[in-house]
Amino acid sequence: MADNYIPLRVNRDFGDIITTYFDFFKQNIKKFTNVFLSYNGIFLVSLLIASYLLVSGFIGLIAYESAPNNFATGAQLEEKYMIYLAAGGILFFVIFIMVLVLNYALASSYMIKYESTENNEFDKKEVWAYTKSQFGNILVFILLMIPIWFVFFIVSIIFAFIPIVGLFVQYILQFFLTSWLGVSFYDMLQNKKGVTDGLGEGWNLVTKNFWKSVGVNFILGLLIGILMMITLIIPGVLIGVYTFHVVENNVDYSTSVVSTVIYTLGTCLFLIIAVYGQCLSQFVNGILYYSLHEKTYNINTRIKIEQIGKSE
């Protein structure tokens, strides 16, 4: 075992889980980023194309609507921008689902390989091979997440009509759902179970440790969100300054190549950071999963006791 390996199968309390997450993050951020970029290349290019279509559609429609003689230009130009917008939206939705499936699995497989090898010296191809070996279950699981989140959305709307209390209930349900699905996904991949078995075990682990699961996802979700916002400060400021320049100097952004490039890159960067943030969030549930699993089954503790018995 490597000296700097962080044991994951440990029954940790709330504070220790948060501390362990950041220790794991610091140790593995470079290696996982390499995995992320290696297997997301084609999707990142696709997101760039989708961003271009969305930006071109939005800019074109805004310019068309604000033009004093827009009726004279005919409906053909408006239809062109609507096609851009629709094509960009459809492409983005398809790519988003594919990226969600891939990176939800890559982050989980990475942590599973880390735990099984007790180091981070494994090749990135091993992470992909582990993901590919269970791709069927992964796809079914992600598809099941869609109706589950849809039901949550309906329930959230209902609770939205309840002042104050409804808001708290919404957040509790949201972080419970995040914990349940994340922990279930890890159990399914780690033990190569079926989707329903994984969901059942995840439900068992999370409901028995309800407030710890909700609290960990709330605190670390908040901190990851702040980290992502900080990451977006520089490009956000640059885009804001450029937008101010456009407005103050009456730049014709509808025909400006620079405007299209800047807004396209800004949109694409935002989407990439959002996807990467999802990976970091899944690491949270990985550490939570191993902690809850060890608390329930004491696997690592039993192994250590057996080793002590053999050495004696």
PDB file of N, CA and C in Angstrom, residues 80-160:
ATOM      1  N   LYS A  80     -34.033  31.241 -39.739  1.00  0.00           N
ATOM      2  CA  LYS A  80     -32.646  30.768 -39.724  1.00  0.00           C
ATOM      3  C   LYS A  80     -32.099  30.739 -38.297  1.00  0.00           C
ATOM      4  N   TYR A  81     -32.336  31.830 -37.545  1.00  0.00           N
ATOM      5  CA  TYR A  81     -31.847  31.897 -36.174  1.00  0.00           C
ATOM      6  C   TYR A  81     -32.575  30.890 -35.271  1.00  0.00           C
ATOM      7  N   MET A  82     -33.840  30.663 -35.518  1.00  0.00           N
ATOM      8  CA  MET A  82     -34.590  29.681 -34.746  1.00  0.00           C
ATOM      9  C   MET A  82     -34.054  28.274 -34.988  1.00  0.00           C
ATOM     10  N   ILE A  83     -33.656  28.013 -36.224  1.00  0.00           N
ATOM     11  CA  ILE A  83     -33.058  26.704 -36.548  1.00  0.00           C
ATOM     12  C   ILE A  83     -31.744  26.529 -35.798  1.00  0.00           C
ATOM     13  N   TYR A  84     -30.918  27.588 -35.779  1.00  0.00           N
ATOM     14  CA  TYR A  84     -29.668  27.544 -35.012  1.00  0.00           C
ATOM     15  C   TYR A  84     -29.949  27.224 -33.545  1.00  0.00           C
ATOM     16  N   LEU A  85     -30.922  27.944 -32.996  1.00  0.00           N
ATOM     17  CA  LEU A  85     -31.242  27.794 -31.575  1.00  0.00           C
ATOM     18  C   LEU A  85     -31.772  26.391 -31.276  1.00  0.00           C
ATOM     19  N   ALA A  86     -32.669  25.901 -32.128  1.00  0.00           N
ATOM     20  CA  ALA A  86     -33.240  24.570 -31.924  1.00  0.00           C
ATOM     21  C   ALA A  86     -32.181  23.485 -32.080  1.00  0.00           C
ATOM     22  N   ALA A  87     -31.357  23.610 -33.116  1.00  0.00           N
ATOM     23  CA  ALA A  87     -30.301  22.622 -33.347  1.00  0.00           C
ATOM     24  C   ALA A  87     -29.303  22.609 -32.193  1.00  0.00           C
ATOM     25  N   GLY A  88     -28.937  23.807 -31.715  1.00  0.00           N
ATOM     26  CA  GLY A  88     -28.017  23.891 -30.576  1.00  0.00           C
ATOM     27  C   GLY A  88     -28.616  23.297 -29.314  1.00  0.00           C
ATOM     28  N   GLY A  89     -29.921  23.561 -29.086  1.00  0.00           N
ATOM     29  CA  GLY A  89     -30.584  23.027 -27.901  1.00  0.00           C
ATOM     30  C   GLY A  89     -30.682  21.517 -27.917  1.00  0.00           C
ATOM     31  N   ILE A  90     -31.052  20.956 -29.084  1.00  0.00           N
ATOM     32  CA  ILE A  90     -31.156  19.494 -29.200  1.00  0.00           C
ATOM     33  C   ILE A  90     -29.791  18.838 -29.043  1.00  0.00           C
ATOM     34  N   LEU A  91     -28.779  19.404 -29.726  1.00  0.00           N
ATOM     35  CA  LEU A  91     -27.428  18.851 -29.629  1.00  0.00           C
ATOM     36  C   LEU A  91     -26.923  18.923 -28.194  1.00  0.00           C
ATOM     37  N   PHE A  92     -27.193  20.062 -27.528  1.00  0.00           N
ATOM     38  CA  PHE A  92     -26.760  20.212 -26.144  1.00  0.00           C
ATOM     39  C   PHE A  92     -27.419  19.167 -25.250  1.00  0.00           C
ATOM     40  N   PHE A  93     -28.722  18.935 -25.418  1.00  0.00           N
ATOM     41  CA  PHE A  93     -29.432  17.965 -24.586  1.00  0.00           C
ATOM     42  C   PHE A  93     -28.857  16.562 -24.766  1.00  0.00           C
ATOM     43  N   VAL A  94     -28.622  16.174 -26.023  1.00  0.00           N
ATOM     44  CA  VAL A  94     -28.080  14.840 -26.302  1.00  0.00           C
ATOM     45  C   VAL A  94     -26.682  14.697 -25.711  1.00  0.00           C
ATOM     46  N   ILE A  95     -25.839  15.709 -25.950  1.00  0.00           N
ATOM     47  CA  ILE A  95     -24.466  15.667 -25.422  1.00  0.00           C
ATOM     48  C   ILE A  95     -24.475  15.673 -23.903  1.00  0.00           C
ATOM     49  N   PHE A  96     -25.393  16.463 -23.312  1.00  0.00           N
ATOM     50  CA  PHE A  96     -25.463  16.538 -21.855  1.00  0.00           C
ATOM     51  C   PHE A  96     -25.771  15.175 -21.248  1.00  0.00           C
ATOM     52  N   ILE A  97     -26.714  14.445 -21.811  1.00  0.00           N
ATOM     53  CA  ILE A  97     -27.062  13.117 -21.312  1.00  0.00           C
ATOM     54  C   ILE A  97     -25.864  12.168 -21.443  1.00  0.00           C
ATOM     55  N   MET A  98     -25.197  12.212 -22.599  1.00  0.00           N
ATOM     56  CA  MET A  98     -24.051  11.333 -22.826  1.00  0.00           C
ATOM     57  C   MET A  98     -22.904  11.659 -21.875  1.00  0.00           C
ATOM     58  N   VAL A  99     -22.669  12.960 -21.681  1.00  0.00           N
ATOM     59  CA  VAL A  99     -21.602  13.394 -20.772  1.00  0.00           C
ATOM     60  C   VAL A  99     -21.947  13.023 -19.333  1.00  0.00           C
ATOM     61  N   LEU A 100     -23.227  13.165 -18.972  1.00  0.00           N
ATOM     62  CA  LEU A 100     -23.661  12.785 -17.619  1.00  0.00           C
ATOM     63  C   LEU A 100     -23.392  11.316 -17.359  1.00  0.00           C
ATOM     64  N   VAL A 101     -23.765  10.469 -18.320  1.00  0.00           N
ATOM     65  CA  VAL A 101     -23.536   9.026 -18.183  1.00  0.00           C
ATOM     66  C   VAL A 101     -22.050   8.736 -18.045  1.00  0.00           C
ATOM     67  N   LEU A 102     -21.257   9.310 -18.939  1.00  0.00           N
ATOM     68  CA  LEU A 102     -19.819   9.023 -18.963  1.00  0.00           C
ATOM     69  C   LEU A 102     -19.122   9.464 -17.685  1.00  0.00           C
ATOM     70  N   ASN A 103     -19.346  10.709 -17.277  1.00  0.00           N
ATOM     71  CA  ASN A 103     -18.561  11.258 -16.170  1.00  0.00           C
ATOM     72  C   ASN A 103     -19.070  10.826 -14.804  1.00  0.00           C
ATOM     73  N   TYR A 104     -20.354  10.548 -14.688  1.00  0.00           N
ATOM     74  CA  TYR A 104     -20.881   9.964 -13.458  1.00  0.00           C
ATOM     75  C   TYR A 104     -20.199   8.622 -13.217  1.00  0.00           C
ATOM     76  N   ALA A 105     -19.999   7.884 -14.322  1.00  0.00           N
ATOM     77  CA  ALA A 105     -19.363   6.568 -14.235  1.00  0.00           C
ATOM     78  C   ALA A 105     -17.856   6.679 -14.071  1.00  0.00           C
ATOM     79  N   LEU A 106     -17.217   7.597 -14.797  1.00  0.00           N
ATOM     80  CA  LEU A 106     -15.762   7.738 -14.708  1.00  0.00           C
ATOM     81  C   LEU A 106     -15.311   8.122 -13.300  1.00  0.00           C
ATOM     82  N   ALA A 107     -16.022   9.085 -12.689  1.00  0.00           N
ATOM     83  CA  ALA A 107     -15.662   9.504 -11.332  1.00  0.00           C
ATOM     84  C   ALA A 107     -15.794   8.342 -10.349  1.00  0.00           C
ATOM     85  N   SER A 108     -16.880   7.571 -10.489  1.00  0.00           N
ATOM     86  CA  SER A 108     -17.110   6.437  -9.592  1.00  0.00           C
ATOM     87  C   SER A 108     -16.067   5.343  -9.830  1.00  0.00           C
ATOM     88  N   SER A 109     -15.809   5.024 -11.091  1.00  0.00           N
ATOM     89  CA  SER A 109     -14.836   3.976 -11.419  1.00  0.00           C
ATOM     90  C   SER A 109     -13.444   4.363 -10.957  1.00  0.00           C
ATOM     91  N   TYR A 110     -13.120   5.650 -11.067  1.00  0.00           N
ATOM     92  CA  TYR A 110     -11.804   6.128 -10.605  1.00  0.00           C
ATOM     93  C   TYR A 110     -11.631   5.854  -9.113  1.00  0.00           C
ATOM     94  N   MET A 111     -12.650   6.200  -8.326  1.00  0.00           N
ATOM     95  CA  MET A 111     -12.535   5.997  -6.882  1.00  0.00           C
ATOM     96  C   MET A 111     -12.521   4.511  -6.524  1.00  0.00           C
ATOM     97  N   ILE A 112     -13.263   3.710  -7.263  1.00  0.00           N
ATOM     98  CA  ILE A 112     -13.274   2.267  -7.019  1.00  0.00           C
ATOM     99  C   ILE A 112     -11.895   1.669  -7.296  1.00  0.00           C
ATOM    100  N   LYS A 113     -11.256   2.105  -8.382  1.00  0.00           N
ATOM    101  CA  LYS A 113      -9.906   1.641  -8.693  1.00  0.00           C
ATOM    102  C   LYS A 113      -8.916   2.111  -7.630  1.00  0.00           C
ATOM    103  N   TYR A 114      -9.094   3.323  -7.156  1.00  0.00           N
ATOM    104  CA  TYR A 114      -8.231   3.861  -6.103  1.00  0.00           C
ATOM    105  C   TYR A 114      -8.341   3.013  -4.846  1.00  0.00           C
ATOM    106  N   GLU A 115      -9.569   2.645  -4.498  1.00  0.00           N
ATOM    107  CA  GLU A 115      -9.778   1.853  -3.281  1.00  0.00           C
ATOM    108  C   GLU A 115      -9.239   0.431  -3.432  1.00  0.00           C
ATOM    109  N   SER A 116      -9.432  -0.165  -4.595  1.00  0.00           N
ATOM    110  CA  SER A 116      -9.015  -1.558  -4.792  1.00  0.00           C
ATOM    111  C   SER A 116      -7.506  -1.714  -4.929  1.00  0.00           C
ATOM    112  N   THR A 117      -6.840  -0.726  -5.551  1.00  0.00           N
ATOM    113  CA  THR A 117      -5.382  -0.807  -5.728  1.00  0.00           C
ATOM    114  C   THR A 117      -4.622  -0.162  -4.575  1.00  0.00           C
ATOM    115  N   GLU A 118      -5.342   0.604  -3.758  1.00  0.00           N
ATOM    116  CA  GLU A 118      -4.789   1.320  -2.608  1.00  0.00           C
ATOM    117  C   GLU A 118      -3.689   2.295  -3.017  1.00  0.00           C
ATOM    118  N   ASN A 119      -3.870   2.906  -4.181  1.00  0.00           N
ATOM    119  CA  ASN A 119      -3.001   3.987  -4.657  1.00  0.00           C
ATOM    120  C   ASN A 119      -3.656   4.603  -5.882  1.00  0.00           C
ATOM    121  N   ASN A 120      -3.014   5.627  -6.428  1.00  0.00           N
ATOM    122  CA  ASN A 120      -3.543   6.230  -7.653  1.00  0.00           C
ATOM    123  C   ASN A 120      -2.568   6.076  -8.816  1.00  0.00           C
ATOM    124  N   GLU A 121      -1.811   4.980  -8.777  1.00  0.00           N
ATOM    125  CA  GLU A 121      -0.817   4.731  -9.818  1.00  0.00           C
ATOM    126  C   GLU A 121      -1.375   3.901 -10.973  1.00  0.00           C
ATOM    127  N   PHE A 122      -2.645   3.596 -10.944  1.00  0.00           N
ATOM    128  CA  PHE A 122      -3.244   2.802 -12.012  1.00  0.00           C
ATOM    129  C   PHE A 122      -3.341   3.632 -13.295  1.00  0.00           C
ATOM    130  N   ASP A 123      -3.394   2.936 -14.429  1.00  0.00           N
ATOM    131  CA  ASP A 123      -3.486   3.609 -15.724  1.00  0.00           C
ATOM    132  C   ASP A 123      -4.911   4.078 -15.970  1.00  0.00           C
ATOM    133  N   LYS A 124      -5.040   5.183 -16.678  1.00  0.00           N
ATOM    134  CA  LYS A 124      -6.380   5.719 -16.969  1.00  0.00           C
ATOM    135  C   LYS A 124      -7.209   4.747 -17.809  1.00  0.00           C
ATOM    136  N   LYS A 125      -6.531   3.868 -18.574  1.00  0.00           N
ATOM    137  CA  LYS A 125      -7.249   2.884 -19.374  1.00  0.00           C
ATOM    138  C   LYS A 125      -7.990   1.888 -18.492  1.00  0.00           C
ATOM    139  N   GLU A 126      -7.465   1.658 -17.279  1.00  0.00           N
ATOM    140  CA  GLU A 126      -8.139   0.756 -16.345  1.00  0.00           C
ATOM    141  C   GLU A 126      -9.469   1.349 -15.875  1.00  0.00           C
ATOM    142  N   VAL A 127      -9.490   2.685 -15.707  1.00  0.00           N
ATOM    143  CA  VAL A 127     -10.727   3.357 -15.307  1.00  0.00           C
ATOM    144  C   VAL A 127     -11.769   3.203 -16.409  1.00  0.00           C
ATOM    145  N   TRP A 128     -11.352   3.404 -17.657  1.00  0.00           N
ATOM    146  CA  TRP A 128     -12.269   3.273 -18.784  1.00  0.00           C
ATOM    147  C   TRP A 128     -12.737   1.823 -18.946  1.00  0.00           C
ATOM    148  N   ALA A 129     -11.816   0.871 -18.752  1.00  0.00           N
ATOM    149  CA  ALA A 129     -12.167  -0.545 -18.893  1.00  0.00           C
ATOM    150  C   ALA A 129     -13.203  -0.948 -17.845  1.00  0.00           C
ATOM    151  N   TYR A 130     -13.042  -0.454 -16.628  1.00  0.00           N
ATOM    152  CA  TYR A 130     -14.001  -0.781 -15.563  1.00  0.00           C
ATOM    153  C   TYR A 130     -15.363  -0.172 -15.877  1.00  0.00           C
ATOM    154  N   THR A 131     -15.360   1.061 -16.375  1.00  0.00           N
ATOM    155  CA  THR A 131     -16.610   1.719 -16.758  1.00  0.00           C
ATOM    156  C   THR A 131     -17.295   0.973 -17.889  1.00  0.00           C
ATOM    157  N   LYS A 132     -16.511   0.601 -18.897  1.00  0.00           N
ATOM    158  CA  LYS A 132     -17.066  -0.068 -20.073  1.00  0.00           C
ATOM    159  C   LYS A 132     -17.642  -1.431 -19.722  1.00  0.00           C
ATOM    160  N   SER A 133     -17.044  -2.107 -18.738  1.00  0.00           N
ATOM    161  CA  SER A 133     -17.493  -3.451 -18.378  1.00  0.00           C
ATOM    162  C   SER A 133     -18.897  -3.455 -17.777  1.00  0.00           C
ATOM    163  N   GLN A 134     -19.339  -2.308 -17.251  1.00  0.00           N
ATOM    164  CA  GLN A 134     -20.667  -2.240 -16.626  1.00  0.00           C
ATOM    165  C   GLN A 134     -21.544  -1.177 -17.286  1.00  0.00           C
ATOM    166  N   PHE A 135     -21.263  -0.925 -18.554  1.00  0.00           N
ATOM    167  CA  PHE A 135     -21.947   0.175 -19.230  1.00  0.00           C
ATOM    168  C   PHE A 135     -23.459  -0.047 -19.318  1.00  0.00           C
ATOM    169  N   GLY A 136     -23.894  -1.296 -19.466  1.00  0.00           N
ATOM    170  CA  GLY A 136     -25.325  -1.582 -19.553  1.00  0.00           C
ATOM    171  C   GLY A 136     -26.064  -1.131 -18.308  1.00  0.00           C
ATOM    172  N   ASN A 137     -25.570  -1.556 -17.130  1.00  0.00           N
ATOM    173  CA  ASN A 137     -26.193  -1.150 -15.869  1.00  0.00           C
ATOM    174  C   ASN A 137     -26.106   0.354 -15.659  1.00  0.00           C
ATOM    175  N   ILE A 138     -24.986   0.942 -16.072  1.00  0.00           N
ATOM    176  CA  ILE A 138     -24.800   2.387 -15.919  1.00  0.00           C
ATOM    177  C   ILE A 138     -25.862   3.141 -16.706  1.00  0.00           C
ATOM    178  N   LEU A 139     -26.078   2.720 -17.944  1.00  0.00           N
ATOM    179  CA  LEU A 139     -27.055   3.401 -18.798  1.00  0.00           C
ATOM    180  C   LEU A 139     -28.469   3.271 -18.235  1.00  0.00           C
ATOM    181  N   VAL A 140     -28.825   2.076 -17.773  1.00  0.00           N
ATOM    182  CA  VAL A 140     -30.158   1.866 -17.192  1.00  0.00           C
ATOM    183  C   VAL A 140     -30.333   2.729 -15.945  1.00  0.00           C
ATOM    184  N   PHE A 141     -29.286   2.792 -15.130  1.00  0.00           N
ATOM    185  CA  PHE A 141     -29.341   3.581 -13.894  1.00  0.00           C
ATOM    186  C   PHE A 141     -29.576   5.057 -14.210  1.00  0.00           C
ATOM    187  N   ILE A 142     -28.820   5.589 -15.180  1.00  0.00           N
ATOM    188  CA  ILE A 142     -28.965   7.001 -15.544  1.00  0.00           C
ATOM    189  C   ILE A 142     -30.359   7.277 -16.099  1.00  0.00           C
ATOM    190  N   LEU A 143     -30.861   6.360 -16.909  1.00  0.00           N
ATOM    191  CA  LEU A 143     -32.205   6.535 -17.469  1.00  0.00           C
ATOM    192  C   LEU A 143     -33.272   6.520 -16.368  1.00  0.00           C
ATOM    193  N   LEU A 144     -33.051   5.691 -15.329  1.00  0.00           N
ATOM    194  CA  LEU A 144     -33.991   5.666 -14.200  1.00  0.00           C
ATOM    195  C   LEU A 144     -33.933   6.960 -13.390  1.00  0.00           C
ATOM    196  N   MET A 145     -32.764   7.601 -13.399  1.00  0.00           N
ATOM    197  CA  MET A 145     -32.618   8.849 -12.658  1.00  0.00           C
ATOM    198  C   MET A 145     -33.534   9.937 -13.203  1.00  0.00           C
ATOM    199  N   ILE A 146     -33.804   9.898 -14.503  1.00  0.00           N
ATOM    200  CA  ILE A 146     -34.627  10.942 -15.128  1.00  0.00           C
ATOM    201  C   ILE A 146     -36.040  10.971 -14.541  1.00  0.00           C
ATOM    202  N   PRO A 147     -36.793   9.836 -14.506  1.00  0.00           N
ATOM    203  CA  PRO A 147     -38.125   9.891 -13.891  1.00  0.00           C
ATOM    204  C   PRO A 147     -38.075  10.149 -12.394  1.00  0.00           C
ATOM    205  N   ILE A 148     -37.019   9.671 -11.721  1.00  0.00           N
ATOM    206  CA  ILE A 148     -36.901   9.908 -10.275  1.00  0.00           C
ATOM    207  C   ILE A 148     -36.777  11.405  -9.999  1.00  0.00           C
ATOM    208  N   TRP A 149     -35.905  12.074 -10.767  1.00  0.00           N
ATOM    209  CA  TRP A 149     -35.757  13.518 -10.588  1.00  0.00           C
ATOM    210  C   TRP A 149     -37.011  14.265 -11.034  1.00  0.00           C
ATOM    211  N   PHE A 150     -37.719  13.715 -12.016  1.00  0.00           N
ATOM    212  CA  PHE A 150     -38.964  14.348 -12.466  1.00  0.00           C
ATOM    213  C   PHE A 150     -40.004  14.311 -11.347  1.00  0.00           C
ATOM    214  N   VAL A 151     -40.103  13.172 -10.655  1.00  0.00           N
ATOM    215  CA  VAL A 151     -41.032  13.066  -9.522  1.00  0.00           C
ATOM    216  C   VAL A 151     -40.641  14.061  -8.429  1.00  0.00           C
ATOM    217  N   PHE A 152     -39.332  14.165  -8.185  1.00  0.00           N
ATOM    218  CA  PHE A 152     -38.853  15.140  -7.197  1.00  0.00           C
ATOM    219  C   PHE A 152     -39.254  16.557  -7.591  1.00  0.00           C
ATOM    220  N   PHE A 153     -39.148  16.866  -8.888  1.00  0.00           N
ATOM    221  CA  PHE A 153     -39.521  18.189  -9.379  1.00  0.00           C
ATOM    222  C   PHE A 153     -40.994  18.475  -9.098  1.00  0.00           C
ATOM    223  N   ILE A 154     -41.855  17.483  -9.330  1.00  0.00           N
ATOM    224  CA  ILE A 154     -43.285  17.651  -9.060  1.00  0.00           C
ATOM    225  C   ILE A 154     -43.529  17.873  -7.575  1.00  0.00           C
ATOM    226  N   VAL A 155     -42.856  17.064  -6.747  1.00  0.00           N
ATOM    227  CA  VAL A 155     -43.006  17.206  -5.286  1.00  0.00           C
ATOM    228  C   VAL A 155     -42.518  18.579  -4.834  1.00  0.00           C
ATOM    229  N   SER A 156     -41.424  19.060  -5.448  1.00  0.00           N
ATOM    230  CA  SER A 156     -40.879  20.380  -5.088  1.00  0.00           C
ATOM    231  C   SER A 156     -41.874  21.485  -5.385  1.00  0.00           C
ATOM    232  N   ILE A 157     -42.566  21.362  -6.519  1.00  0.00           N
ATOM    233  CA  ILE A 157     -43.577  22.368  -6.868  1.00  0.00           C
ATOM    234  C   ILE A 157     -44.689  22.402  -5.816  1.00  0.00           C
ATOM    235  N   ILE A 158     -45.071  21.221  -5.344  1.00  0.00           N
ATOM    236  CA  ILE A 158     -46.126  21.139  -4.323  1.00  0.00           C
ATOM    237  C   ILE A 158     -45.670  21.816  -3.029  1.00  0.00           C
ATOM    238  N   PHE A 159     -44.424  21.513  -2.617  1.00  0.00           N
ATOM    239  CA  PHE A 159     -43.920  22.095  -1.366  1.00  0.00           C
ATOM    240  C   PHE A 159     -43.630  23.587  -1.508  1.00  0.00           C
ATOM    241  N   ALA A 160     -43.462  24.055  -2.743  1.00  0.00           N
ATOM    242  CA  ALA A 160     -43.191  25.482  -2.963  1.00  0.00           C
ATOM    243  C   ALA A 160     -44.343  26.358  -2.484  1.00  0.00           C
TER     244      ALA A 160
END
